[in-house]
Coordinates of C-alpha atoms in Angstrom, one line a residue:
M1 CA -37.6 -38.3 41.9
K2 CA -38.0 -39.5 38.4
K3 CA -38.2 -35.9 37.1
K4 CA -35.0 -35.0 39.0
K5 CA -33.3 -38.1 37.4
I6 CA -34.3 -36.8 34.0
I7 CA -33.5 -33.1 34.6
V8 CA -30.0 -33.6 36.0
P9 CA -28.6 -35.5 33.0
L10 CA -30.3 -33.0 30.6
V11 CA -28.6 -30.1 32.4
L12 CA -25.3 -31.8 32.3
L13 CA -25.7 -32.6 28.6
L14 CA -26.7 -29.0 27.9
A15 CA -23.6 -27.8 29.8
V16 CA -21.3 -30.0 27.8
A17 CA -23.0 -28.9 24.6
V18 CA -22.5 -25.2 25.5
Y19 CA -18.9 -25.7 26.5
W20 CA -18.2 -27.6 23.2
V21 CA -19.9 -25.0 21.0
F22 CA -18.7 -21.8 22.7
F23 CA -15.5 -22.6 24.7
H24 CA -13.8 -25.7 23.4
K25 CA -11.1 -24.7 20.9
D26 CA -8.5 -26.3 18.8
K27 CA -5.5 -24.0 19.6
T28 CA -3.0 -25.6 17.2
L29 CA -2.2 -23.1 14.4
R30 CA -1.4 -25.4 11.5
F31 CA -1.6 -23.0 8.6
I32 CA 1.0 -20.3 9.5
P33 CA 4.2 -20.8 7.4
D34 CA 7.6 -20.7 9.0
N35 CA 8.5 -17.5 7.1
A36 CA 5.5 -15.5 8.5
D37 CA 6.7 -12.4 10.2
A38 CA 3.3 -11.1 11.3
V39 CA 0.0 -12.9 12.3
V40 CA -3.5 -11.6 12.9
L41 CA -5.4 -14.1 15.0
I42 CA -9.2 -13.9 15.5
D43 CA -10.9 -16.0 18.2
V44 CA -14.0 -16.9 16.1
K45 CA -15.9 -18.5 19.0
Q46 CA -15.3 -15.5 21.3
V47 CA -16.4 -13.0 18.6
T48 CA -19.4 -15.2 17.9
G49 CA -20.3 -15.2 21.6
Q50 CA -19.9 -11.4 21.8
Y51 CA -22.1 -11.0 18.7
I52 CA -24.8 -13.3 20.2
F53 CA -24.7 -11.4 23.6
S54 CA -25.0 -8.0 21.8
F55 CA -27.8 -9.3 19.6
I56 CA -29.8 -10.6 22.6
T57 CA -29.4 -7.3 24.6
H58 CA -30.5 -5.2 21.6
P59 CA -34.1 -6.4 20.9
S60 CA -34.6 -3.6 18.3
R61 CA -32.0 -5.3 16.1
W62 CA -34.0 -8.6 16.0
S63 CA -36.2 -7.4 13.1
G64 CA -33.2 -6.1 11.2
G65 CA -31.9 -9.3 9.8
K66 CA -31.9 -10.7 6.3
K67 CA -35.2 -10.9 4.5
K68 CA -36.7 -14.3 4.0
D69 CA -36.5 -14.0 0.2
D70 CA -32.8 -13.1 0.3
K71 CA -31.2 -15.9 -1.8
N72 CA -27.6 -15.0 -1.0
S73 CA -25.8 -17.8 0.9
S74 CA -24.1 -17.0 4.2
L75 CA -20.5 -17.8 4.8
K76 CA -21.7 -20.5 7.3
D77 CA -23.5 -22.3 4.5
S78 CA -20.8 -21.8 1.9
G79 CA -18.9 -25.0 2.3
V80 CA -16.2 -23.6 4.5
R81 CA -15.3 -25.2 7.8
I82 CA -15.5 -22.3 10.3
P83 CA -12.2 -22.4 12.3
D84 CA -11.8 -21.8 16.0
F85 CA -9.1 -19.3 15.2
L86 CA -8.8 -17.5 11.9
Q87 CA -5.1 -17.2 11.0
V88 CA -4.2 -14.3 8.8
F89 CA -0.5 -13.9 8.1
H90 CA 2.1 -11.7 6.4
L91 CA 5.2 -13.3 4.8
K92 CA 8.7 -12.0 5.3
G93 CA 9.9 -9.9 2.3
S94 CA 6.4 -9.4 0.8
R95 CA 4.6 -6.0 0.5
F96 CA 2.9 -4.6 3.6
S97 CA -0.4 -4.8 1.8
E98 CA -0.1 -8.6 1.2
W99 CA -1.9 -10.8 3.7
Y100 CA -3.0 -14.4 3.4
T101 CA -5.0 -17.1 5.2
V102 CA -5.8 -20.7 4.7
L103 CA -9.3 -22.2 5.1
E104 CA -10.5 -25.8 5.3
L105 CA -13.4 -26.7 3.0
K106 CA -16.1 -29.1 3.9
D107 CA -17.5 -29.0 0.3
P108 CA -15.1 -27.5 -2.3
Q109 CA -17.8 -27.5 -5.1
K110 CA -20.3 -25.7 -2.8
F111 CA -17.7 -23.1 -2.0
I112 CA -16.9 -22.5 -5.7
S113 CA -20.7 -21.9 -6.2
F114 CA -20.6 -19.5 -3.3
L115 CA -17.7 -17.6 -4.9
K116 CA -19.6 -17.3 -8.2
E117 CA -22.7 -16.2 -6.3
Q118 CA -20.6 -13.4 -4.7
K119 CA -19.5 -12.3 -8.2
F120 CA -15.9 -13.6 -8.0
T121 CA -14.3 -14.0 -11.4
D122 CA -13.1 -17.4 -12.4
K123 CA -9.5 -16.9 -13.6
G124 CA -8.9 -20.6 -14.4
N125 CA -6.5 -23.0 -12.6
H126 CA -8.9 -23.0 -9.6
R127 CA -8.2 -19.3 -9.0
F128 CA -10.8 -16.6 -8.4
Q129 CA -10.8 -12.9 -7.9
K130 CA -13.1 -10.1 -6.7
D131 CA -11.5 -6.6 -6.5
Q132 CA -8.4 -7.1 -4.3
I133 CA -9.4 -10.4 -2.8
F134 CA -7.8 -13.5 -4.4
M135 CA -8.7 -17.2 -3.8
M136 CA -7.1 -20.4 -4.9
I137 CA -8.9 -23.8 -4.3
D138 CA -6.4 -26.6 -3.5
G139 CA -8.3 -29.8 -2.8
D140 CA -10.0 -29.5 0.6
F141 CA -8.4 -26.1 1.3
C142 CA -8.7 -22.5 0.1
I143 CA -5.8 -20.1 0.1
A144 CA -7.1 -16.5 0.2
G145 CA -5.2 -13.2 0.2
T146 CA -5.0 -9.6 -0.8
A147 CA -2.6 -10.7 -3.5
E148 CA -1.8 -14.0 -5.2
H149 CA 2.0 -13.8 -5.5
A150 CA 2.7 -16.3 -2.6
F151 CA -0.1 -18.8 -3.4
E152 CA 2.2 -21.4 -4.8
S153 CA 4.8 -21.2 -1.9
I154 CA 1.9 -21.4 0.6
R155 CA 0.5 -24.4 -1.2
Q156 CA 3.8 -26.2 -1.2
Y157 CA 4.3 -25.5 2.5
Q158 CA 0.9 -27.0 3.3
H159 CA 1.7 -30.1 1.4
S160 CA 5.3 -30.4 2.6
S161 CA 6.1 -33.5 4.7
S162 CA 9.2 -31.9 6.3
P163 CA 8.9 -30.9 10.0
K164 CA 7.1 -27.6 10.6
K165 CA 7.3 -25.1 13.4
T166 CA 3.7 -25.1 14.6
L167 CA 2.5 -22.2 16.7
H168 CA -0.1 -22.5 19.5
A169 CA -2.8 -20.0 20.1
D170 CA -1.7 -19.3 23.6
Q171 CA 1.6 -18.0 22.3
L172 CA -0.2 -15.2 20.4
I173 CA -3.5 -14.4 22.2
Q174 CA -4.6 -14.1 25.8
G175 CA -8.3 -13.9 26.2
T176 CA -9.1 -11.1 23.8
P177 CA -11.2 -11.4 20.6
G178 CA -8.1 -11.0 18.5
S179 CA -4.4 -10.2 18.4
I180 CA -1.6 -9.0 16.1
S181 CA 1.8 -10.7 16.6
F182 CA 5.1 -9.8 15.1
I183 CA 7.6 -12.7 14.8
S184 CA 11.3 -12.4 14.5
G185 CA 13.1 -15.8 14.9
T186 CA 12.1 -17.1 18.3
K187 CA 10.9 -13.6 19.5
I188 CA 7.2 -12.8 19.4
Q189 CA 5.7 -9.4 20.3
N190 CA 1.9 -9.5 20.8
F191 CA -0.7 -6.8 20.6
S192 CA -4.2 -7.5 21.8
I193 CA -7.3 -6.5 19.8
E194 CA -10.3 -5.4 21.9
L195 CA -13.7 -4.9 20.2
K196 CA -15.9 -2.6 22.3
D197 CA -19.3 -0.9 21.7
D198 CA -17.9 2.0 19.8
E199 CA -14.2 1.4 19.4
I200 CA -11.5 -1.1 18.4
E201 CA -8.3 -0.9 20.5
I202 CA -5.0 -2.5 19.7
K203 CA -2.2 -2.3 22.3
N204 CA 0.8 -4.3 23.7
N205 CA 0.2 -3.4 27.3
V206 CA -3.2 -3.7 28.9
G207 CA -2.2 -1.0 31.5
F208 CA -1.5 1.6 28.8
N209 CA -4.6 3.8 28.3
G210 CA -3.1 6.4 26.1
L211 CA -1.6 9.8 26.4
S212 CA -3.5 12.3 28.6
S213 CA -2.3 15.3 26.6
I214 CA -4.0 13.9 23.5
E215 CA -7.4 13.9 25.1
S216 CA -7.5 17.7 25.2
R217 CA -6.4 17.8 21.6
L218 CA -9.4 15.6 20.6
Q219 CA -11.8 18.2 22.1
Q220 CA -10.2 21.2 20.1
A221 CA -11.0 22.4 16.7
P222 CA -10.3 19.3 14.5
H223 CA -7.8 19.0 11.7
F224 CA -8.0 16.1 9.4
L225 CA -4.5 15.0 10.3
E226 CA -2.1 15.9 13.2
M227 CA 1.0 14.0 14.0
E228 CA 4.3 14.2 16.0
L229 CA 6.9 11.5 15.8
D230 CA 10.4 11.2 17.2
A231 CA 13.4 9.6 15.4
V232 CA 12.5 6.0 16.5
N233 CA 8.9 6.3 15.3
V234 CA 9.9 8.0 12.1
K235 CA 12.2 5.0 11.5
R236 CA 9.4 2.5 12.2
C237 CA 6.9 4.3 9.9
A238 CA 9.6 4.6 7.1
R239 CA 9.7 0.8 6.9
F240 CA 6.3 0.8 5.2
F241 CA 7.6 3.1 2.5
N242 CA 11.3 3.2 2.1
K243 CA 13.6 1.7 4.7
S244 CA 16.5 4.0 3.8
I245 CA 14.7 7.3 4.2
A246 CA 15.0 7.6 8.0
D247 CA 18.6 6.6 8.2
S248 CA 19.8 8.6 5.1
S249 CA 17.9 11.8 5.8
E250 CA 18.9 12.0 9.5
I251 CA 15.3 13.1 10.5
S252 CA 15.0 13.4 14.3
K253 CA 11.4 14.7 14.6
F254 CA 8.5 14.9 12.3
R255 CA 5.4 17.1 12.8
A256 CA 2.5 17.7 10.4
V257 CA -1.0 19.2 10.2
A258 CA -3.4 18.7 7.2
D259 CA -6.9 19.6 6.3
L260 CA -9.0 18.7 3.3
E261 CA -10.6 21.1 0.9
Q262 CA -12.7 20.7 -2.2
V263 CA -11.4 22.8 -5.1
N264 CA -12.2 23.3 -8.8
D265 CA -9.8 21.5 -11.1
T266 CA -9.5 22.9 -14.7
I267 CA -9.4 20.3 -17.5
I268 CA -8.1 21.6 -20.8
S269 CA -8.8 19.8 -24.0
Y270 CA -8.6 20.6 -27.7
G271 CA -11.0 20.3 -30.6
Y272 CA -11.9 21.9 -33.9
D273 CA -14.6 24.4 -34.9
D274 CA -16.7 24.2 -38.1
N275 CA -13.8 25.6 -40.1
F276 CA -11.4 23.0 -38.7
N277 CA -9.5 25.6 -36.6
E278 CA -8.1 24.2 -33.4
I279 CA -9.8 25.6 -30.3
E280 CA -9.1 25.2 -26.6
K281 CA -11.9 23.8 -24.4
K282 CA -12.0 24.3 -20.7
S283 CA -14.1 22.3 -18.2
F284 CA -14.1 22.1 -14.5
Q285 CA -14.5 19.3 -11.9
K286 CA -14.5 19.2 -8.1
I287 CA -11.6 17.4 -6.5
T288 CA -10.4 17.0 -3.0
Q289 CA -7.0 18.4 -2.1
P290 CA -5.1 18.7 1.2
N291 CA -3.7 21.9 2.7
Y292 CA -0.7 21.0 4.9
I293 CA 2.4 22.0 6.7
I294 CA 5.2 19.5 7.5
D295 CA 8.1 20.3 9.8
L296 CA 11.2 18.1 9.7
Q297 CA 13.8 18.5 12.4
S298 CA 17.2 17.0 11.5
R299 CA 20.4 16.2 13.4
V300 CA 22.3 17.3 10.3
P301 CA 20.0 19.6 8.2
E302 CA 22.5 20.1 5.5
K303 CA 22.7 16.3 5.0
T304 CA 18.9 16.1 4.9
W305 CA 18.6 18.8 2.3
T306 CA 21.4 17.2 0.2
Y307 CA 19.6 13.8 0.5
F308 CA 16.3 15.2 -0.8
Q309 CA 18.1 16.9 -3.7
S310 CA 19.9 13.6 -4.6
K311 CA 16.5 12.0 -4.8
K312 CA 15.3 14.8 -7.0
W313 CA 12.6 15.6 -4.5
I314 CA 13.4 19.3 -4.6
N315 CA 13.2 21.0 -8.0
T316 CA 14.5 24.3 -9.1
E317 CA 11.4 26.2 -7.9
N318 CA 11.9 24.8 -4.3
Q319 CA 8.9 22.5 -4.6
F320 CA 8.9 19.2 -2.7
T321 CA 7.9 16.8 -5.5
A322 CA 7.8 13.6 -3.4
I323 CA 4.4 14.9 -2.2
P324 CA 2.0 14.4 -5.1
F325 CA -0.2 17.3 -3.9
Q326 CA 1.1 20.5 -5.6
P327 CA 1.9 23.3 -5.4
N328 CA 4.0 23.5 -2.3
K329 CA 7.2 25.3 -1.0
V330 CA 10.1 23.7 0.8
S331 CA 12.4 25.9 2.9
R332 CA 15.2 25.6 5.5
S333 CA 15.3 27.3 8.9
G334 CA 17.8 26.4 11.6
N335 CA 17.7 22.7 12.2
G336 CA 14.4 22.3 10.4
I337 CA 13.0 21.9 6.9
T338 CA 9.4 23.1 6.3
I339 CA 7.1 21.8 3.5
Q340 CA 4.0 23.9 3.1
S341 CA 1.1 23.9 0.6
V342 CA 0.7 27.2 -1.2
R343 CA -3.1 27.4 -1.8
K344 CA -4.1 27.8 1.9
P345 CA -1.2 27.8 4.4
L346 CA -1.7 26.2 7.8
A347 CA 0.1 26.7 11.1
L348 CA 1.5 23.9 13.1
S349 CA -0.4 22.9 16.3
P350 CA 1.4 23.4 19.7
D351 CA 4.2 20.9 20.2
L352 CA 3.1 18.3 22.7
K353 CA 6.4 16.5 22.7
E354 CA 4.6 13.2 22.3
N355 CA 4.4 10.4 19.7
F356 CA 1.0 10.2 18.0
I357 CA -0.8 10.2 14.7
L358 CA -4.4 11.5 14.8
I359 CA -6.6 11.1 11.7
R360 CA -10.2 12.4 11.8
N361 CA -13.0 11.4 9.5
N362 CA -14.0 13.9 6.9
P363 CA -16.9 13.8 4.4
L364 CA -14.6 14.9 1.6
L365 CA -12.9 11.5 1.9
F366 CA -15.8 9.9 0.0
S367 CA -15.1 12.0 -3.1
S368 CA -11.7 10.3 -3.5
L369 CA -13.0 6.8 -2.5
K370 CA -15.4 6.2 -5.4
S371 CA -14.2 2.7 -6.1
L372 CA -15.3 1.4 -2.7
G373 CA -18.5 -0.6 -2.3
K374 CA -21.5 0.2 -0.2
T375 CA -20.2 -1.9 2.8
E376 CA -16.8 -0.3 2.8
K377 CA -18.2 3.2 2.6
K378 CA -20.6 2.4 5.4
I379 CA -17.7 1.3 7.6
I380 CA -15.6 4.4 6.8
S381 CA -18.6 6.7 7.4
D382 CA -19.0 5.2 10.9
I383 CA -15.4 6.0 11.9
D384 CA -14.9 9.2 14.0
Y385 CA -11.1 9.1 14.3
I386 CA -8.0 6.8 14.3
L387 CA -5.3 7.5 16.9
Y388 CA -1.8 6.0 17.2
E389 CA 0.1 6.6 20.4
N390 CA 3.5 5.6 21.8
K391 CA 5.1 6.1 25.1
G392 CA 8.4 4.3 25.7
A393 CA 7.8 0.6 25.1
D394 CA 4.0 1.0 25.1
Y395 CA 1.9 1.3 21.9
R396 CA -1.8 1.8 21.3
V397 CA -4.0 2.2 18.2
K398 CA -7.6 3.2 18.8
M399 CA -10.2 3.4 16.1
K400 CA -13.1 5.4 17.5
A401 CA -16.6 5.0 15.9
K402 CA -19.4 7.6 16.0
K403 CA -22.1 6.9 18.5
G404 CA -24.8 4.7 17.0
E405 CA -27.9 2.8 18.0
F406 CA -26.0 -0.5 18.0
P407 CA -22.5 -1.6 19.0
L408 CA -20.0 -2.0 16.3
I409 CA -20.3 -5.8 16.1
L410 CA -24.0 -5.4 15.1
R411 CA -23.3 -2.5 12.7
W412 CA -20.7 -4.1 10.6

């Protein structure tokens, strides 16, 4: 009886501890400014639980951890207070590539030491930078981002005593490891993020499992890029580049196919011989160039052609100069405008009459990504393809990884 009296409280205590560590969450999102128009939310405890489960069920991974003599600190020991929900946000009016987050610090000095250990450059005024990651220490908080333009406005918002519109996690995420939410006034559109063994899936409808017609395309001879977009999707994609393009050009459908090829690029320089006569020197280097064909259907093709000319995107040799990869030829036919590379012409794939973008991995990508570090290159090399699909009001983005010994969460 005495043993039972001891065991029962211990079990209850353990249950409470497990609940508190893995399931109890502070769902108040205090760090998202009122002018945020997009939020990526990561359920840190759920991701941690998924990692632990994957680690336990893959014993061969147990010996693959850090070496005992590894002196690099982990993020857990860096002085950061690990949040229940990591809140990454985009501010209205800022560039698409600019994303920010705010972290609480348990020990600011320890975190500064961690940044220096990770080779961050001290820029003064409590600001640090490594590549395209920027940090600003503000008392017991750290503002981090892919840019630093909004640091001061974010800092002022955090210190403001005026009433704030505080979001709650349940407004943005429903039981998945992560979510992406787009905010417009009081309207919020949520996309779940699912992390599976060999893929990451983002979608706004759990019942939408993609376009069946694309599955057969995945099994065929692969191109580096294939895409079909209707007028609505063209307009959405144009927002990331130039908001006026879709409206002004009257494009009603966009189709494209592209492959990568390694070619010799001639470099011409000049020097002098022993008699000080100017001589031409030629050298060669390998570069990666795309071969492509783009078909633009237009409601008013004459207006589309005139718009391109007004932008000086079509030169006197009928080359489309808005595409940096030259040479190419642009021509009109019926309701369409075709832009095609000259070096190795491609044919369009059969029209599926769907909305999708399919990008397959290609080893030649690495020749143009020399600035990336070992970790980034490892992640990219693991990717098999990235697929965007849309049907009516349903959207899905799937990043498929190559088959590996371990699930993605243990690989990256």
